[in-house]
Structure formats: structure tokens, C-alpha cells
């Protein structure tokens, strides 16, 4: 039941669609422009750097705030807090990617995933961001850089769990942590499946801040 509550609280926070709300304030439905995605990349390309930055921060910190709520509610839980934080983060990503009030058409969950990493362990978050921006600088592909970062997240969760650093889950809880991290990474790949196809065929859009694009 604690896991279910974490998922539901996370989903509620995930419903805060920063890019969509910011666009509406500026009389733009972000879903009708660019790629139709409600996330940071499309917001930046359609409405500019400020919109992208606000969208990123909003989508990132809703995962952090969800984790804070979980830490307060389940402070005395027998389930490792690291695991409960991941469950709340999974709920945030599900709410962000599939908001019911937008006909389940949201973002791709990358900024929210950064927030999960930050809430889980800031050191993992810093390493992931360094890797993301390094890949972005070299490749100019946001999608590729995002998928590399999420793959790194899964790998570092497994490796650090095996050697006992970054978090304290043990036994069956440890493998449950691996499972939730795997689902988060899988969701990122599923939401980027069209980008993956374009990357394979060499026609994925490189990172720009143009006003409009068709494939963010």
C-alpha cells in the first residue's frame, strides 16, 4: 500500500505540466506546435530559452517536491526511503508522460527524471548531468543525450547497489530498486522511440532554439 500511495502522490505531482501551463499563460498550446510534445525541448524550440528553462525547472522540481512529501509521510516506514522515493518518481514520470486531462499526451519525462535523481542522491544527479551535457556538446542531439543519461542512471543504480554506495537498500529491496530504475529507463526509451528511429536513419533534428520545428 505504501508503494501505491507513493505512485499516486507522484502521479498527482506529475500532472503539473509546466510547458503546457507556461504556453497557456502566453496564449500558446504547446501541443499544437513543433513536435506536439509538452516537455522542455519543444518548449524551448517553440517559445525560446526562457520557456525551456522554466519548463525544465518546473518539471524537475515537481519530482523533488513529491519525494519531500513522501519523506515526510513515510519517515518511519520499514521500507527503505530510497525505494519509496523511486516509486514516487515513477509516479511523477507517469503523470508527466500520460496526464489524463490532456488525453494522456504529455512530455517524455527527462526533466522529471533529473528531479528523481536529485531527490535520490545529488551526486548521481551531478554525474548524470555532466554526462548529458557532454553528449549534447558532442552530438547536438537532445534525444541521444537523454537516453545516454537514463542508461547511465540505470547502470549507476545497479553498480552502486552492488558495492554499497549512494543508497542503503539491501536484499529484496535492493533488487526492487533495480526494477523501478529499469522501468524508469524503459519509459524514457519508449517515449523516445520515434527519436530513436530518426537517429538510426540520420534525420533527427539537432539541438537549436528555433521558433518552430517539426520533430523535437
mmCIF file of C-alpha atoms in Angstrom:
data_model
loop_
_atom_site.group_PDB
_atom_site.id
_atom_site.type_symbol
_atom_site.label_atom_id
_atom_site.label_comp_id
_atom_site.label_asym_id
_atom_site.label_seq_id
_atom_site.Cartn_x
_atom_site.Cartn_y
_atom_site.Cartn_z
ATOM 1 C CA UNK A 1 0.000 0.000 0.000
ATOM 2 C CA UNK A 2 2.855 2.405 0.740
ATOM 3 C CA UNK A 3 4.184 1.816 -2.750
ATOM 4 C CA UNK A 4 0.764 2.509 -4.268
ATOM 5 C CA UNK A 5 0.411 5.723 -2.261
ATOM 6 C CA UNK A 6 3.861 6.840 -3.452
ATOM 7 C CA UNK A 7 2.846 6.192 -7.059
ATOM 8 C CA UNK A 8 -0.421 8.118 -6.648
ATOM 9 C CA UNK A 9 1.225 11.101 -4.942
ATOM 10 C CA UNK A 10 3.887 11.126 -7.633
ATOM 11 C CA UNK A 11 1.283 10.937 -10.389
ATOM 12 C CA UNK A 12 -0.560 13.918 -8.879
ATOM 13 C CA UNK A 13 2.646 15.981 -8.939
ATOM 14 C CA UNK A 14 3.405 14.757 -12.444
ATOM 15 C CA UNK A 15 0.135 16.243 -13.675
ATOM 16 C CA UNK A 16 1.653 19.711 -13.266
ATOM 17 C CA UNK A 17 2.555 20.211 -16.925
ATOM 18 C CA UNK A 18 4.926 23.182 -16.756
ATOM 19 C CA UNK A 19 5.373 23.612 -20.520
ATOM 20 C CA UNK A 20 1.654 23.380 -21.198
ATOM 21 C CA UNK A 21 0.798 25.816 -18.388
ATOM 22 C CA UNK A 22 3.500 28.295 -19.439
ATOM 23 C CA UNK A 23 2.284 28.106 -23.010
ATOM 24 C CA UNK A 24 -1.313 28.717 -21.984
ATOM 25 C CA UNK A 25 -0.224 31.780 -19.992
ATOM 26 C CA UNK A 26 1.345 33.050 -23.214
ATOM 27 C CA UNK A 27 -1.727 32.008 -25.240
ATOM 28 C CA UNK A 28 0.073 29.100 -26.937
ATOM 29 C CA UNK A 29 -0.943 25.455 -26.806
ATOM 30 C CA UNK A 30 2.470 23.810 -26.909
ATOM 31 C CA UNK A 31 0.861 20.615 -28.165
ATOM 32 C CA UNK A 32 -0.135 22.380 -31.385
ATOM 33 C CA UNK A 33 3.400 23.481 -32.247
ATOM 34 C CA UNK A 34 6.692 21.834 -33.078
ATOM 35 C CA UNK A 35 6.660 18.159 -32.166
ATOM 36 C CA UNK A 36 3.471 18.496 -30.135
ATOM 37 C CA UNK A 37 5.388 17.410 -27.049
ATOM 38 C CA UNK A 38 4.748 19.233 -23.760
ATOM 39 C CA UNK A 39 8.308 18.925 -22.492
ATOM 40 C CA UNK A 40 11.351 21.152 -22.190
ATOM 41 C CA UNK A 41 12.886 20.668 -25.642
ATOM 42 C CA UNK A 42 9.747 21.541 -27.555
ATOM 43 C CA UNK A 43 9.002 24.448 -25.203
ATOM 44 C CA UNK A 44 12.483 25.852 -25.813
ATOM 45 C CA UNK A 45 12.265 25.459 -29.571
ATOM 46 C CA UNK A 46 8.766 26.919 -29.827
ATOM 47 C CA UNK A 47 8.857 29.647 -27.155
ATOM 48 C CA UNK A 48 12.552 30.271 -26.559
ATOM 49 C CA UNK A 49 15.232 29.671 -23.943
ATOM 50 C CA UNK A 50 13.314 31.229 -21.030
ATOM 51 C CA UNK A 51 10.330 28.951 -21.630
ATOM 52 C CA UNK A 52 12.600 25.920 -21.875
ATOM 53 C CA UNK A 53 14.415 26.799 -18.656
ATOM 54 C CA UNK A 54 11.169 27.364 -16.758
ATOM 55 C CA UNK A 55 9.740 24.118 -18.105
ATOM 56 C CA UNK A 56 12.853 22.197 -17.107
ATOM 57 C CA UNK A 57 12.902 23.611 -13.574
ATOM 58 C CA UNK A 58 9.185 23.074 -13.057
ATOM 59 C CA UNK A 59 9.256 19.505 -14.338
ATOM 60 C CA UNK A 60 12.429 18.729 -12.398
ATOM 61 C CA UNK A 61 11.337 20.099 -9.047
ATOM 62 C CA UNK A 62 7.886 18.557 -9.091
ATOM 63 C CA UNK A 63 9.720 15.240 -8.687
ATOM 64 C CA UNK A 64 11.786 16.717 -5.858
ATOM 65 C CA UNK A 65 8.689 18.040 -4.064
ATOM 66 C CA UNK A 66 6.910 14.701 -4.486
ATOM 67 C CA UNK A 67 9.895 12.994 -2.855
ATOM 68 C CA UNK A 68 9.835 15.508 0.018
ATOM 69 C CA UNK A 69 6.173 14.715 0.662
ATOM 70 C CA UNK A 70 6.986 11.000 0.670
ATOM 71 C CA UNK A 71 9.846 11.529 3.097
ATOM 72 C CA UNK A 72 7.504 13.346 5.482
ATOM 73 C CA UNK A 73 4.647 10.854 5.246
ATOM 74 C CA UNK A 74 6.725 7.679 5.453
ATOM 75 C CA UNK A 75 9.555 8.829 7.710
ATOM 76 C CA UNK A 76 9.060 5.780 9.940
ATOM 77 C CA UNK A 77 8.428 3.236 7.196
ATOM 78 C CA UNK A 78 10.182 -0.114 7.292
ATOM 79 C CA UNK A 79 10.632 0.130 3.518
ATOM 80 C CA UNK A 80 13.905 1.879 2.564
ATOM 81 C CA UNK A 81 13.255 5.544 1.807
ATOM 82 C CA UNK A 82 15.373 5.310 -1.360
ATOM 83 C CA UNK A 83 12.899 2.808 -2.770
ATOM 84 C CA UNK A 84 9.854 4.880 -1.824
ATOM 85 C CA UNK A 85 11.430 7.944 -3.440
ATOM 86 C CA UNK A 86 11.899 5.978 -6.653
ATOM 87 C CA UNK A 87 8.262 4.874 -6.572
ATOM 88 C CA UNK A 88 7.127 8.483 -6.163
ATOM 89 C CA UNK A 89 9.436 9.415 -9.036
ATOM 90 C CA UNK A 90 7.932 6.710 -11.205
ATOM 91 C CA UNK A 91 4.515 8.166 -10.424
ATOM 92 C CA UNK A 92 5.739 11.634 -11.410
ATOM 93 C CA UNK A 93 7.029 10.370 -14.755
ATOM 94 C CA UNK A 94 3.768 8.536 -15.428
ATOM 95 C CA UNK A 95 1.778 11.660 -14.600
ATOM 96 C CA UNK A 96 4.076 13.798 -16.718
ATOM 97 C CA UNK A 97 4.075 11.455 -19.702
ATOM 98 C CA UNK A 98 0.415 10.456 -19.531
ATOM 99 C CA UNK A 99 -1.691 13.245 -17.956
ATOM 100 C CA UNK A 100 -5.339 12.166 -18.031
ATOM 101 C CA UNK A 101 -6.657 15.720 -18.510
ATOM 102 C CA UNK A 102 -4.552 16.187 -21.665
ATOM 103 C CA UNK A 103 -5.758 12.917 -23.179
ATOM 104 C CA UNK A 104 -2.601 11.210 -21.878
ATOM 105 C CA UNK A 105 -0.398 13.349 -24.141
ATOM 106 C CA UNK A 106 2.384 14.856 -22.042
ATOM 107 C CA UNK A 107 6.157 15.029 -22.161
ATOM 108 C CA UNK A 108 8.921 12.446 -22.244
ATOM 109 C CA UNK A 109 9.894 12.555 -18.588
ATOM 110 C CA UNK A 110 13.557 13.517 -18.852
ATOM 111 C CA UNK A 111 13.457 16.688 -16.729
ATOM 112 C CA UNK A 112 11.298 14.827 -14.215
ATOM 113 C CA UNK A 113 13.869 12.029 -14.202
ATOM 114 C CA UNK A 114 16.589 14.554 -13.384
ATOM 115 C CA UNK A 115 14.446 15.582 -10.429
ATOM 116 C CA UNK A 116 14.211 11.946 -9.357
ATOM 117 C CA UNK A 117 17.998 11.643 -9.454
ATOM 118 C CA UNK A 118 18.327 14.856 -7.448
ATOM 119 C CA UNK A 119 15.889 13.598 -4.815
ATOM 120 C CA UNK A 120 17.543 10.177 -4.742
ATOM 121 C CA UNK A 121 21.161 11.360 -4.490
ATOM 122 C CA UNK A 122 22.516 14.688 -5.713
ATOM 123 C CA UNK A 123 25.878 13.105 -6.589
ATOM 124 C CA UNK A 124 24.225 10.739 -9.058
ATOM 125 C CA UNK A 125 22.331 13.723 -10.466
ATOM 126 C CA UNK A 126 25.509 15.757 -10.963
ATOM 127 C CA UNK A 127 27.272 12.870 -12.705
ATOM 128 C CA UNK A 128 24.252 12.303 -14.944
ATOM 129 C CA UNK A 129 24.030 15.990 -15.909
ATOM 130 C CA UNK A 130 27.740 16.150 -16.718
ATOM 131 C CA UNK A 131 27.299 13.143 -18.992
ATOM 132 C CA UNK A 132 24.177 14.638 -20.583
ATOM 133 C CA UNK A 133 25.796 17.963 -21.440
ATOM 134 C CA UNK A 134 28.974 16.270 -22.635
ATOM 135 C CA UNK A 135 26.945 14.118 -25.042
ATOM 136 C CA UNK A 136 24.886 17.135 -26.100
ATOM 137 C CA UNK A 137 28.014 19.189 -26.781
ATOM 138 C CA UNK A 138 29.494 16.409 -28.917
ATOM 139 C CA UNK A 139 26.391 15.109 -30.713
ATOM 140 C CA UNK A 140 23.978 18.092 -30.617
ATOM 141 C CA UNK A 141 21.141 15.573 -30.124
ATOM 142 C CA UNK A 142 18.965 16.101 -27.048
ATOM 143 C CA UNK A 143 17.250 12.740 -27.519
ATOM 144 C CA UNK A 144 20.513 10.795 -27.739
ATOM 145 C CA UNK A 145 21.968 12.639 -24.747
ATOM 146 C CA UNK A 146 18.806 11.978 -22.727
ATOM 147 C CA UNK A 147 18.886 8.250 -23.458
ATOM 148 C CA UNK A 148 22.581 8.021 -22.604
ATOM 149 C CA UNK A 149 21.860 9.777 -19.312
ATOM 150 C CA UNK A 150 18.988 7.426 -18.457
ATOM 151 C CA UNK A 151 21.096 4.399 -19.324
ATOM 152 C CA UNK A 152 23.810 5.744 -17.045
ATOM 153 C CA UNK A 153 21.213 6.161 -14.292
ATOM 154 C CA UNK A 154 20.232 2.501 -14.502
ATOM 155 C CA UNK A 155 23.857 1.341 -14.601
ATOM 156 C CA UNK A 156 24.957 3.512 -11.667
ATOM 157 C CA UNK A 157 21.973 2.352 -9.611
ATOM 158 C CA UNK A 158 22.922 -1.283 -10.167
ATOM 159 C CA UNK A 159 26.671 -0.824 -9.721
ATOM 160 C CA UNK A 160 26.369 1.358 -6.618
ATOM 161 C CA UNK A 161 23.831 -1.048 -5.150
ATOM 162 C CA UNK A 162 26.238 -3.943 -5.579
ATOM 163 C CA UNK A 163 29.127 -2.124 -3.925
ATOM 164 C CA UNK A 164 27.036 -0.393 -1.246
ATOM 165 C CA UNK A 165 27.410 3.298 -2.083
ATOM 166 C CA UNK A 166 24.885 6.113 -2.668
ATOM 167 C CA UNK A 167 21.967 4.285 -1.008
ATOM 168 C CA UNK A 168 21.263 1.684 1.681
ATOM 169 C CA UNK A 169 18.641 -0.735 0.278
ATOM 170 C CA UNK A 170 19.505 -4.391 0.846
ATOM 171 C CA UNK A 171 18.240 -7.851 -0.044
ATOM 172 C CA UNK A 172 14.933 -7.991 -1.903
ATOM 173 C CA UNK A 173 14.557 -4.219 -1.552
ATOM 174 C CA UNK A 174 17.782 -3.748 -3.483
ATOM 175 C CA UNK A 175 16.511 -5.712 -6.465
ATOM 176 C CA UNK A 176 13.249 -3.794 -6.263
ATOM 177 C CA UNK A 177 15.264 -0.584 -6.581
ATOM 178 C CA UNK A 178 16.871 -2.062 -9.696
ATOM 179 C CA UNK A 179 13.433 -2.927 -11.049
ATOM 180 C CA UNK A 180 11.983 0.563 -10.603
ATOM 181 C CA UNK A 181 15.113 2.137 -12.109
ATOM 182 C CA UNK A 182 14.768 -0.217 -15.071
ATOM 183 C CA UNK A 183 11.117 0.786 -15.598
ATOM 184 C CA UNK A 184 12.056 4.483 -15.494
ATOM 185 C CA UNK A 185 14.759 3.905 -18.106
ATOM 186 C CA UNK A 186 12.437 1.783 -20.235
ATOM 187 C CA UNK A 187 9.784 4.525 -20.179
ATOM 188 C CA UNK A 188 12.374 7.008 -21.466
ATOM 189 C CA UNK A 189 13.231 4.708 -24.370
ATOM 190 C CA UNK A 190 9.555 4.075 -25.149
ATOM 191 C CA UNK A 191 8.772 7.787 -25.204
ATOM 192 C CA UNK A 192 11.794 8.396 -27.452
ATOM 193 C CA UNK A 193 11.079 5.562 -29.883
ATOM 194 C CA UNK A 194 10.393 7.944 -32.794
ATOM 195 C CA UNK A 195 13.595 9.836 -31.994
ATOM 196 C CA UNK A 196 15.494 6.548 -31.999
ATOM 197 C CA UNK A 197 14.159 5.746 -35.465
ATOM 198 C CA UNK A 198 15.241 9.182 -36.711
ATOM 199 C CA UNK A 199 18.667 8.783 -35.105
ATOM 200 C CA UNK A 200 19.122 5.450 -36.860
ATOM 201 C CA UNK A 201 18.154 6.980 -40.213
ATOM 202 C CA UNK A 202 20.240 10.106 -39.648
ATOM 203 C CA UNK A 203 17.399 12.641 -39.823
ATOM 204 C CA UNK A 204 16.946 13.524 -36.165
ATOM 205 C CA UNK A 205 16.901 17.272 -35.504
ATOM 206 C CA UNK A 206 19.962 18.666 -33.797
ATOM 207 C CA UNK A 207 19.561 20.980 -30.846
ATOM 208 C CA UNK A 208 18.564 24.518 -31.787
ATOM 209 C CA UNK A 209 16.337 27.212 -30.343
ATOM 210 C CA UNK A 210 14.398 27.996 -33.479
ATOM 211 C CA UNK A 211 10.847 29.161 -33.116
ATOM 212 C CA UNK A 212 9.373 26.128 -34.787
ATOM 213 C CA UNK A 213 10.419 22.598 -35.612
ATOM 214 C CA UNK A 214 8.534 19.503 -36.562
ATOM 215 C CA UNK A 215 10.498 16.838 -34.726
ATOM 216 C CA UNK A 216 11.588 17.841 -31.237
#
